Amino acid sequence: MPPQERFDWWFGLKSASPIATTLRSDFTDDFPVAVDHVDLGAATLTTMSYPSAEVRRTARHIRRGDPGSLQVSLTLQGLSGFEQAGRNVRFGAGNFLLYESSSPFEGWMRRHDESGAPTRSIVATLPMHLLPFPADRLPDLVSRPLSGREGFGALLSHFMCQVVDDPGQFGDTPATSDRLTHTLVDLVGHLAAQYMDVERSLPAESRTRALLLRVQSHVRRHLRDPGLNPDSIAAAHHISTRYLHRLFQEQGLTVSSWIRQLRLERCRRALANPALAGVPVGAIAARWGFTQPAVFTRAFRAAYGLTPSEVRARTLLSDGSALAVNKSAPMVNDAG
């Protein structure tokens, strides 16, 4: 699209969207914008990148049409400001902001410096009937920066980024979309619960799913620790080992097998990396928690149909190109 037409295109798109807004920018002569949209059915995730701009949703916009939505925006790059319900805030990257479509709002995003790097954000849109906390508590949360660097904010941030970066890894079925929507709603609810005393009002199944996500995040962070086991994981989350096993059984998994799959996949990636060709196989195994070489080799061959040395040899022969390994091997969707 010619540079002089980009802002008008984006202005028209935002004006005609279900949550209509008007825009203003000092970069109307050339307004490069990139948008990725993931439709989960009941919810959506949209990544946007563009120069500095201001946005406004007025009472007139709302009278023309209002879907009754909650939006959860994560600033990835740049500086942001927002005003709704009489609260005016400013914040930087790594923070969430909740706002609703049924009340007027104003906001802006600006480049962090003069380097020319665009502003970037991810916005999750949920219908109000999926609101994961009591509706009368919404005014306490709108137009208030919530950290995306710790606790449930970090989990929600990681989840949103992982979905928009590669939605295909989760499959493409209505059931998958429903599961992703449920996870999104649960994490938003628990992010809200960090800032309000509403934890007990969340559904039991929501609390259970959130606990599982917390446990899985803990495992990924401590995957190198050879002492990582069901007992240590349960103790870190103040639950019984029996309850931990039940959490995983409901997902069709066992704790130990899931840890082993993650570790094997990390080892496979390392062995397939030409830059690590000089690192002994045993050292790579030990780095990812395998303390007994013979046990590691047997588990690796059972998973991938090749020994660790064979995987490395094939990588070197193919000059670093991707390996074709046993397609029946358990592949783990993990971005860490």
CSV table of C-alpha atoms in Angstrom, one decimal:
chain,number,residue,atom,x,y,z
A,1,MET,CA,0.0,0.0,0.0
A,2,PRO,CA,1.4,3.4,-0.9
A,3,PRO,CA,2.7,5.3,2.3
A,4,GLN,CA,0.2,8.1,1.9
A,5,GLU,CA,-2.8,5.7,2.0
A,6,ARG,CA,-1.8,3.7,5.1
A,7,PHE,CA,-3.2,6.0,7.8
A,8,ASP,CA,-6.6,6.4,6.0
A,9,TRP,CA,-6.8,2.6,5.6
A,10,TRP,CA,-6.1,2.0,9.3
A,11,PHE,CA,-8.5,4.9,10.3
A,12,GLY,CA,-11.3,3.4,8.2
A,13,LEU,CA,-10.7,-0.1,9.6
A,14,LYS,CA,-10.8,1.1,13.2
A,15,SER,CA,-13.9,3.3,12.5
A,16,ALA,CA,-15.8,0.3,11.1
A,17,SER,CA,-14.8,-2.3,13.7
A,18,PRO,CA,-17.3,-3.5,16.3
A,19,ILE,CA,-15.5,-1.4,18.9
A,20,ALA,CA,-15.3,1.7,16.7
A,21,THR,CA,-12.8,4.4,17.5
A,22,THR,CA,-11.3,7.5,15.8
A,23,LEU,CA,-7.5,8.0,15.4
A,24,ARG,CA,-5.0,10.8,15.3
A,25,SER,CA,-1.3,10.7,14.5
A,26,ASP,CA,1.6,12.9,13.5
A,27,PHE,CA,2.6,10.2,11.0
A,28,THR,CA,-0.3,10.4,8.5
A,29,ASP,CA,2.1,10.8,5.6
A,30,ASP,CA,3.5,7.4,6.2
A,31,PHE,CA,1.8,5.2,8.8
A,32,PRO,CA,3.2,1.6,8.5
A,33,VAL,CA,1.0,-0.7,10.4
A,34,ALA,CA,1.1,-4.5,10.9
A,35,VAL,CA,-1.7,-6.6,12.3
A,36,ASP,CA,-2.0,-10.3,13.2
A,37,HIS,CA,-5.5,-11.5,14.2
A,38,VAL,CA,-6.2,-14.8,15.9
A,39,ASP,CA,-9.9,-15.7,16.1
A,40,LEU,CA,-10.7,-18.1,18.9
A,41,GLY,CA,-14.5,-18.0,18.4
A,42,ALA,CA,-15.7,-16.4,21.6
A,43,ALA,CA,-12.5,-14.4,22.0
A,44,THR,CA,-9.9,-12.8,19.8
A,45,LEU,CA,-6.2,-11.9,20.1
A,46,THR,CA,-4.8,-9.1,17.9
A,47,THR,CA,-1.2,-8.0,17.7
A,48,MET,CA,-0.7,-4.4,16.4
A,49,SER,CA,2.5,-2.5,15.4
A,50,TYR,CA,2.4,1.1,14.3
A,51,PRO,CA,3.9,4.6,14.9
A,52,SER,CA,2.7,6.8,17.7
A,53,ALA,CA,-1.0,7.5,17.6
A,54,GLU,CA,-4.0,8.6,19.8
A,55,VAL,CA,-7.3,6.7,19.9
A,56,ARG,CA,-10.7,7.8,21.2
A,57,ARG,CA,-14.0,6.1,21.7
A,58,THR,CA,-16.9,8.5,22.4
A,59,ALA,CA,-20.5,8.2,23.6
A,60,ARG,CA,-21.5,8.7,20.0
A,61,HIS,CA,-19.5,5.6,18.9
A,62,ILE,CA,-21.2,3.6,21.7
A,63,ARG,CA,-24.7,4.7,20.7
A,64,ARG,CA,-23.9,3.6,17.1
A,65,GLY,CA,-23.0,0.1,18.3
A,66,ASP,CA,-21.5,-1.7,21.3
A,67,PRO,CA,-20.6,-5.4,21.5
A,68,GLY,CA,-20.3,-5.3,25.2
A,69,SER,CA,-16.6,-6.4,25.4
A,70,LEU,CA,-13.8,-6.4,27.8
A,71,GLN,CA,-10.4,-5.7,26.3
A,72,VAL,CA,-7.1,-6.7,27.8
A,73,SER,CA,-4.2,-4.9,26.3
A,74,LEU,CA,-0.5,-5.9,26.8
A,75,THR,CA,2.1,-3.2,25.8
A,76,LEU,CA,5.1,-4.9,24.3
A,77,GLN,CA,7.0,-1.9,23.0
A,78,GLY,CA,6.6,1.8,23.5
A,79,LEU,CA,4.9,4.0,26.1
A,80,SER,CA,1.1,4.1,26.7
A,81,GLY,CA,-1.5,6.3,28.3
A,82,PHE,CA,-5.1,5.7,28.9
A,83,GLU,CA,-8.2,7.3,30.5
A,84,GLN,CA,-11.5,5.7,31.3
A,85,ALA,CA,-14.0,6.0,34.2
A,86,GLY,CA,-12.2,9.1,35.5
A,87,ARG,CA,-8.8,7.3,35.9
A,88,ASN,CA,-5.9,8.6,33.8
A,89,VAL,CA,-2.7,6.5,33.8
A,90,ARG,CA,0.7,6.2,32.0
A,91,PHE,CA,2.8,3.1,31.8
A,92,GLY,CA,5.5,1.4,29.8
A,93,ALA,CA,6.1,-2.0,28.2
A,94,GLY,CA,5.3,-5.2,30.1
A,95,ASN,CA,2.1,-3.9,31.6
A,96,PHE,CA,-1.6,-4.9,31.0
A,97,LEU,CA,-4.5,-2.6,30.8
A,98,LEU,CA,-8.2,-3.6,31.1
A,99,TYR,CA,-10.9,-1.5,29.6
A,100,GLU,CA,-14.5,-1.9,28.5
A,101,SER,CA,-16.3,-1.0,25.2
A,102,SER,CA,-19.4,0.3,26.9
A,103,SER,CA,-17.8,3.5,28.3
A,104,PRO,CA,-15.9,6.3,26.5
A,105,PHE,CA,-12.2,6.1,26.6
A,106,GLU,CA,-9.1,7.9,25.3
A,107,GLY,CA,-5.6,6.4,24.9
A,108,TRP,CA,-2.3,6.9,23.2
A,109,MET,CA,0.8,4.9,22.3
A,110,ARG,CA,4.2,6.6,21.7
A,111,ARG,CA,7.5,5.4,20.5
A,112,HIS,CA,9.9,4.9,23.3
A,113,ASP,CA,12.7,6.9,21.7
A,114,GLU,CA,13.8,8.5,18.4
A,115,SER,CA,15.1,5.2,17.0
A,116,GLY,CA,12.0,4.7,14.8
A,117,ALA,CA,11.0,1.5,16.5
A,118,PRO,CA,7.2,1.2,16.4
A,119,THR,CA,4.8,0.7,19.2
A,120,ARG,CA,3.6,-2.9,19.7
A,121,SER,CA,0.8,-4.4,21.7
A,122,ILE,CA,-1.4,-7.5,21.9
A,123,VAL,CA,-5.1,-7.0,22.7
A,124,ALA,CA,-7.4,-9.8,23.9
A,125,THR,CA,-11.1,-9.1,23.4
A,126,LEU,CA,-13.7,-11.1,25.5
A,127,PRO,CA,-17.5,-10.8,25.6
A,128,MET,CA,-18.8,-9.5,28.9
A,129,HIS,CA,-20.7,-12.7,29.5
A,130,LEU,CA,-17.3,-14.5,29.9
A,131,LEU,CA,-16.2,-11.9,32.5
A,132,PRO,CA,-14.0,-14.0,34.9
A,133,PHE,CA,-14.8,-11.9,38.0
A,134,PRO,CA,-17.9,-10.2,39.4
A,135,ALA,CA,-19.1,-7.5,37.1
A,136,ASP,CA,-19.5,-5.0,40.0
A,137,ARG,CA,-15.7,-5.1,40.5
A,138,LEU,CA,-14.9,-4.1,36.9
A,139,PRO,CA,-14.7,-0.4,37.8
A,140,ASP,CA,-11.8,-1.3,40.2
A,141,LEU,CA,-9.8,-2.7,37.3
A,142,VAL,CA,-10.3,-0.5,34.3
A,143,SER,CA,-7.6,2.0,33.3
A,144,ARG,CA,-5.2,0.6,35.9
A,145,PRO,CA,-1.8,-0.8,34.9
A,146,LEU,CA,-1.4,-4.5,35.9
A,147,SER,CA,2.1,-6.0,35.8
A,148,GLY,CA,2.8,-8.6,33.1
A,149,ARG,CA,6.2,-9.6,34.5
A,150,GLU,CA,5.2,-11.6,37.6
A,151,GLY,CA,2.6,-14.0,39.0
A,152,PHE,CA,-0.4,-14.6,36.8
A,153,GLY,CA,0.5,-11.5,34.7
A,154,ALA,CA,3.6,-13.3,33.5
A,155,LEU,CA,1.6,-16.4,32.7
A,156,LEU,CA,-1.0,-14.4,30.8
A,157,SER,CA,1.7,-12.5,28.9
A,158,HIS,CA,3.5,-15.7,27.9
A,159,PHE,CA,0.3,-17.4,26.9
A,160,MET,CA,-0.9,-14.5,24.7
A,161,CYS,CA,2.5,-14.2,23.0
A,162,GLN,CA,2.7,-17.9,22.4
A,163,VAL,CA,-0.7,-18.1,20.8
A,164,VAL,CA,-0.2,-15.1,18.4
A,165,ASP,CA,3.3,-16.2,17.5
A,166,ASP,CA,2.2,-19.6,16.3
A,167,PRO,CA,-1.5,-20.4,16.7
A,168,GLY,CA,-1.1,-23.5,14.5
A,169,GLN,CA,0.8,-25.3,17.1
A,170,PHE,CA,-2.4,-25.8,19.1
A,171,GLY,CA,-4.4,-27.3,16.3
A,172,ASP,CA,-7.3,-25.8,14.3
A,173,THR,CA,-10.6,-27.2,15.6
A,174,PRO,CA,-13.5,-25.6,17.5
A,175,ALA,CA,-12.6,-27.7,20.5
A,176,THR,CA,-9.1,-26.2,20.4
A,177,SER,CA,-10.5,-22.7,20.2
A,178,ASP,CA,-12.7,-23.3,23.2
A,179,ARG,CA,-9.8,-24.6,25.3
A,180,LEU,CA,-7.7,-21.6,24.4
A,181,THR,CA,-10.6,-19.2,25.2
A,182,HIS,CA,-11.1,-21.0,28.6
A,183,THR,CA,-7.4,-20.6,29.4
A,184,LEU,CA,-7.4,-17.0,28.4
A,185,VAL,CA,-10.4,-16.2,30.5
A,186,ASP,CA,-9.0,-18.1,33.5
A,187,LEU,CA,-5.7,-16.3,33.4
A,188,VAL,CA,-7.4,-12.9,33.1
A,189,GLY,CA,-9.5,-13.8,36.1
A,190,HIS,CA,-6.5,-14.7,38.1
A,191,LEU,CA,-4.6,-11.6,37.1
A,192,ALA,CA,-7.6,-9.6,38.4
A,193,ALA,CA,-7.6,-11.7,41.6
A,194,GLN,CA,-4.0,-10.6,42.3
A,195,TYR,CA,-5.3,-7.0,42.6
A,196,MET,CA,-8.7,-7.7,44.2
A,197,ASP,CA,-9.9,-10.0,46.8
A,198,VAL,CA,-12.0,-12.1,44.4
A,199,GLU,CA,-10.1,-15.4,44.3
A,200,ARG,CA,-12.8,-17.2,46.1
A,201,SER,CA,-15.4,-16.0,43.6
A,202,LEU,CA,-13.6,-17.7,40.7
A,203,PRO,CA,-15.1,-21.1,39.6
A,204,ALA,CA,-13.3,-24.1,41.0
A,205,GLU,CA,-12.4,-25.4,37.6
A,206,SER,CA,-10.8,-22.1,36.8
A,207,ARG,CA,-8.7,-22.2,39.9
A,208,THR,CA,-7.6,-25.8,39.0
A,209,ARG,CA,-6.6,-24.9,35.4
A,210,ALA,CA,-4.7,-21.9,36.7
A,211,LEU,CA,-2.8,-24.1,39.3
A,212,LEU,CA,-1.8,-26.5,36.5
A,213,LEU,CA,-0.4,-23.6,34.4
A,214,ARG,CA,1.5,-22.4,37.4
A,215,VAL,CA,2.9,-25.9,38.0
A,216,GLN,CA,3.9,-26.3,34.4
A,217,SER,CA,5.6,-22.9,34.4
A,218,HIS,CA,7.6,-23.9,37.5
A,219,VAL,CA,8.7,-27.2,35.8
A,220,ARG,CA,10.0,-25.3,32.8
A,221,ARG,CA,12.0,-22.9,34.9
A,222,HIS,CA,13.6,-25.7,36.9
A,223,LEU,CA,14.0,-28.3,34.2
A,224,ARG,CA,17.8,-28.4,34.6
A,225,ASP,CA,17.5,-29.3,38.2
A,226,PRO,CA,18.1,-33.1,38.6
A,227,GLY,CA,16.2,-33.0,41.9
A,228,LEU,CA,13.0,-31.9,40.1
A,229,ASN,CA,10.4,-34.5,40.9
A,230,PRO,CA,6.7,-34.8,41.9
A,231,ASP,CA,7.4,-34.3,45.6
A,232,SER,CA,9.5,-31.1,45.1
A,233,ILE,CA,6.9,-29.7,42.7
A,234,ALA,CA,4.1,-30.4,45.1
A,235,ALA,CA,6.0,-28.9,48.0
A,236,ALA,CA,6.7,-25.7,46.0
A,237,HIS,CA,3.0,-25.2,45.4
A,238,HIS,CA,1.8,-26.2,48.9
A,239,ILE,CA,-0.3,-29.2,47.6
A,240,SER,CA,0.0,-32.9,48.2
A,241,THR,CA,1.9,-35.1,45.7
A,242,ARG,CA,-1.3,-37.1,45.3
A,243,TYR,CA,-3.2,-34.0,44.2
A,244,LEU,CA,-0.4,-33.0,41.8
A,245,HIS,CA,-0.7,-36.4,40.1
A,246,ARG,CA,-4.5,-36.0,39.8
A,247,LEU,CA,-4.0,-32.6,38.1
A,248,PHE,CA,-1.9,-34.2,35.4
A,249,GLN,CA,-4.0,-37.3,35.1
A,250,GLU,CA,-7.0,-35.1,34.2
A,251,GLN,CA,-4.9,-34.0,31.2
A,252,GLY,CA,-4.0,-37.5,30.2
A,253,LEU,CA,-0.4,-37.1,31.5
A,254,THR,CA,1.8,-38.2,34.3
A,255,VAL,CA,4.1,-35.8,36.0
A,256,SER,CA,7.3,-37.7,35.4
A,257,SER,CA,6.7,-38.6,31.8
A,258,TRP,CA,5.9,-35.0,31.0
A,259,ILE,CA,9.1,-33.8,32.6
A,260,ARG,CA,11.0,-36.5,30.7
A,261,GLN,CA,9.5,-35.4,27.4
A,262,LEU,CA,10.4,-31.8,28.0
A,263,ARG,CA,14.0,-32.7,28.9
A,264,LEU,CA,14.4,-35.1,25.9
A,265,GLU,CA,13.2,-32.4,23.5
A,266,ARG,CA,15.7,-29.9,25.0
A,267,CYS,CA,18.4,-32.4,24.5
A,268,ARG,CA,17.3,-33.2,20.9
A,269,ARG,CA,17.5,-29.4,20.1
A,270,ALA,CA,21.0,-29.2,21.6
A,271,LEU,CA,22.2,-32.2,19.7
A,272,ALA,CA,20.8,-30.8,16.5
A,273,ASN,CA,22.6,-27.5,17.0
A,274,PRO,CA,25.9,-27.5,15.0
A,275,ALA,CA,27.2,-24.8,17.3
A,276,LEU,CA,27.1,-27.4,20.2
A,277,ALA,CA,28.8,-30.1,18.2
A,278,GLY,CA,31.9,-30.0,20.5
A,279,VAL,CA,29.9,-30.6,23.7
A,280,PRO,CA,29.9,-34.2,24.8
A,281,VAL,CA,26.5,-36.0,24.6
A,282,GLY,CA,26.8,-36.8,28.3
A,283,ALA,CA,27.3,-33.2,29.2
A,284,ILE,CA,24.2,-32.2,27.3
A,285,ALA,CA,22.2,-34.9,29.0
A,286,ALA,CA,23.4,-33.8,32.4
A,287,ARG,CA,22.6,-30.1,31.6
A,288,TRP,CA,19.0,-31.1,31.3
A,289,GLY,CA,18.7,-33.3,34.4
A,290,PHE,CA,19.7,-36.7,33.1
A,291,THR,CA,22.3,-38.0,35.6
A,292,GLN,CA,22.6,-41.5,34.2
A,293,PRO,CA,23.9,-41.7,30.6
A,294,ALA,CA,22.5,-45.2,29.9
A,295,VAL,CA,19.1,-44.2,31.1
A,296,PHE,CA,19.2,-41.1,28.9
A,297,THR,CA,20.3,-43.0,25.8
A,298,ARG,CA,17.5,-45.6,26.2
A,299,ALA,CA,14.8,-42.9,26.8
A,300,PHE,CA,16.1,-40.9,23.8
A,301,ARG,CA,16.1,-43.8,21.5
A,302,ALA,CA,12.6,-44.9,22.6
A,303,ALA,CA,11.3,-41.3,21.9
A,304,TYR,CA,13.0,-40.6,18.6
A,305,GLY,CA,14.0,-43.9,17.1
A,306,LEU,CA,17.7,-42.8,17.0
A,307,THR,CA,20.5,-42.7,19.6
A,308,PRO,CA,21.8,-39.3,20.6
A,309,SER,CA,25.0,-39.8,18.7
A,310,GLU,CA,23.0,-40.7,15.5
A,311,VAL,CA,21.0,-37.5,15.8
A,312,ARG,CA,24.2,-35.5,16.1
A,313,ALA,CA,25.8,-37.3,13.2
A,314,ARG,CA,22.8,-36.7,10.9
A,315,THR,CA,22.9,-33.1,11.8
A,316,LEU,CA,26.6,-32.7,10.9
A,317,LEU,CA,26.1,-34.6,7.6
A,318,SER,CA,23.2,-32.4,6.6
A,319,ASP,CA,25.2,-29.3,7.4
A,320,GLY,CA,22.8,-28.1,10.2
A,321,SER,CA,19.6,-28.7,8.3
A,322,ALA,CA,16.4,-29.9,10.1
A,323,LEU,CA,16.4,-33.5,11.2
A,324,ALA,CA,13.8,-36.1,10.1
A,325,VAL,CA,13.2,-38.1,13.2
A,326,ASN,CA,10.7,-40.7,14.2
A,327,LYS,CA,7.3,-39.0,13.7
A,328,SER,CA,5.7,-41.1,16.4
A,329,ALA,CA,8.0,-39.5,19.0
A,330,PRO,CA,6.3,-37.3,21.6
A,331,MET,CA,6.8,-33.7,20.4
A,332,VAL,CA,6.3,-31.1,23.1
A,333,ASN,CA,4.9,-27.6,22.3
A,334,ASP,CA,7.2,-25.6,24.5
A,335,ALA,CA,8.6,-22.2,23.6
A,336,GLY,CA,11.2,-22.1,26.4
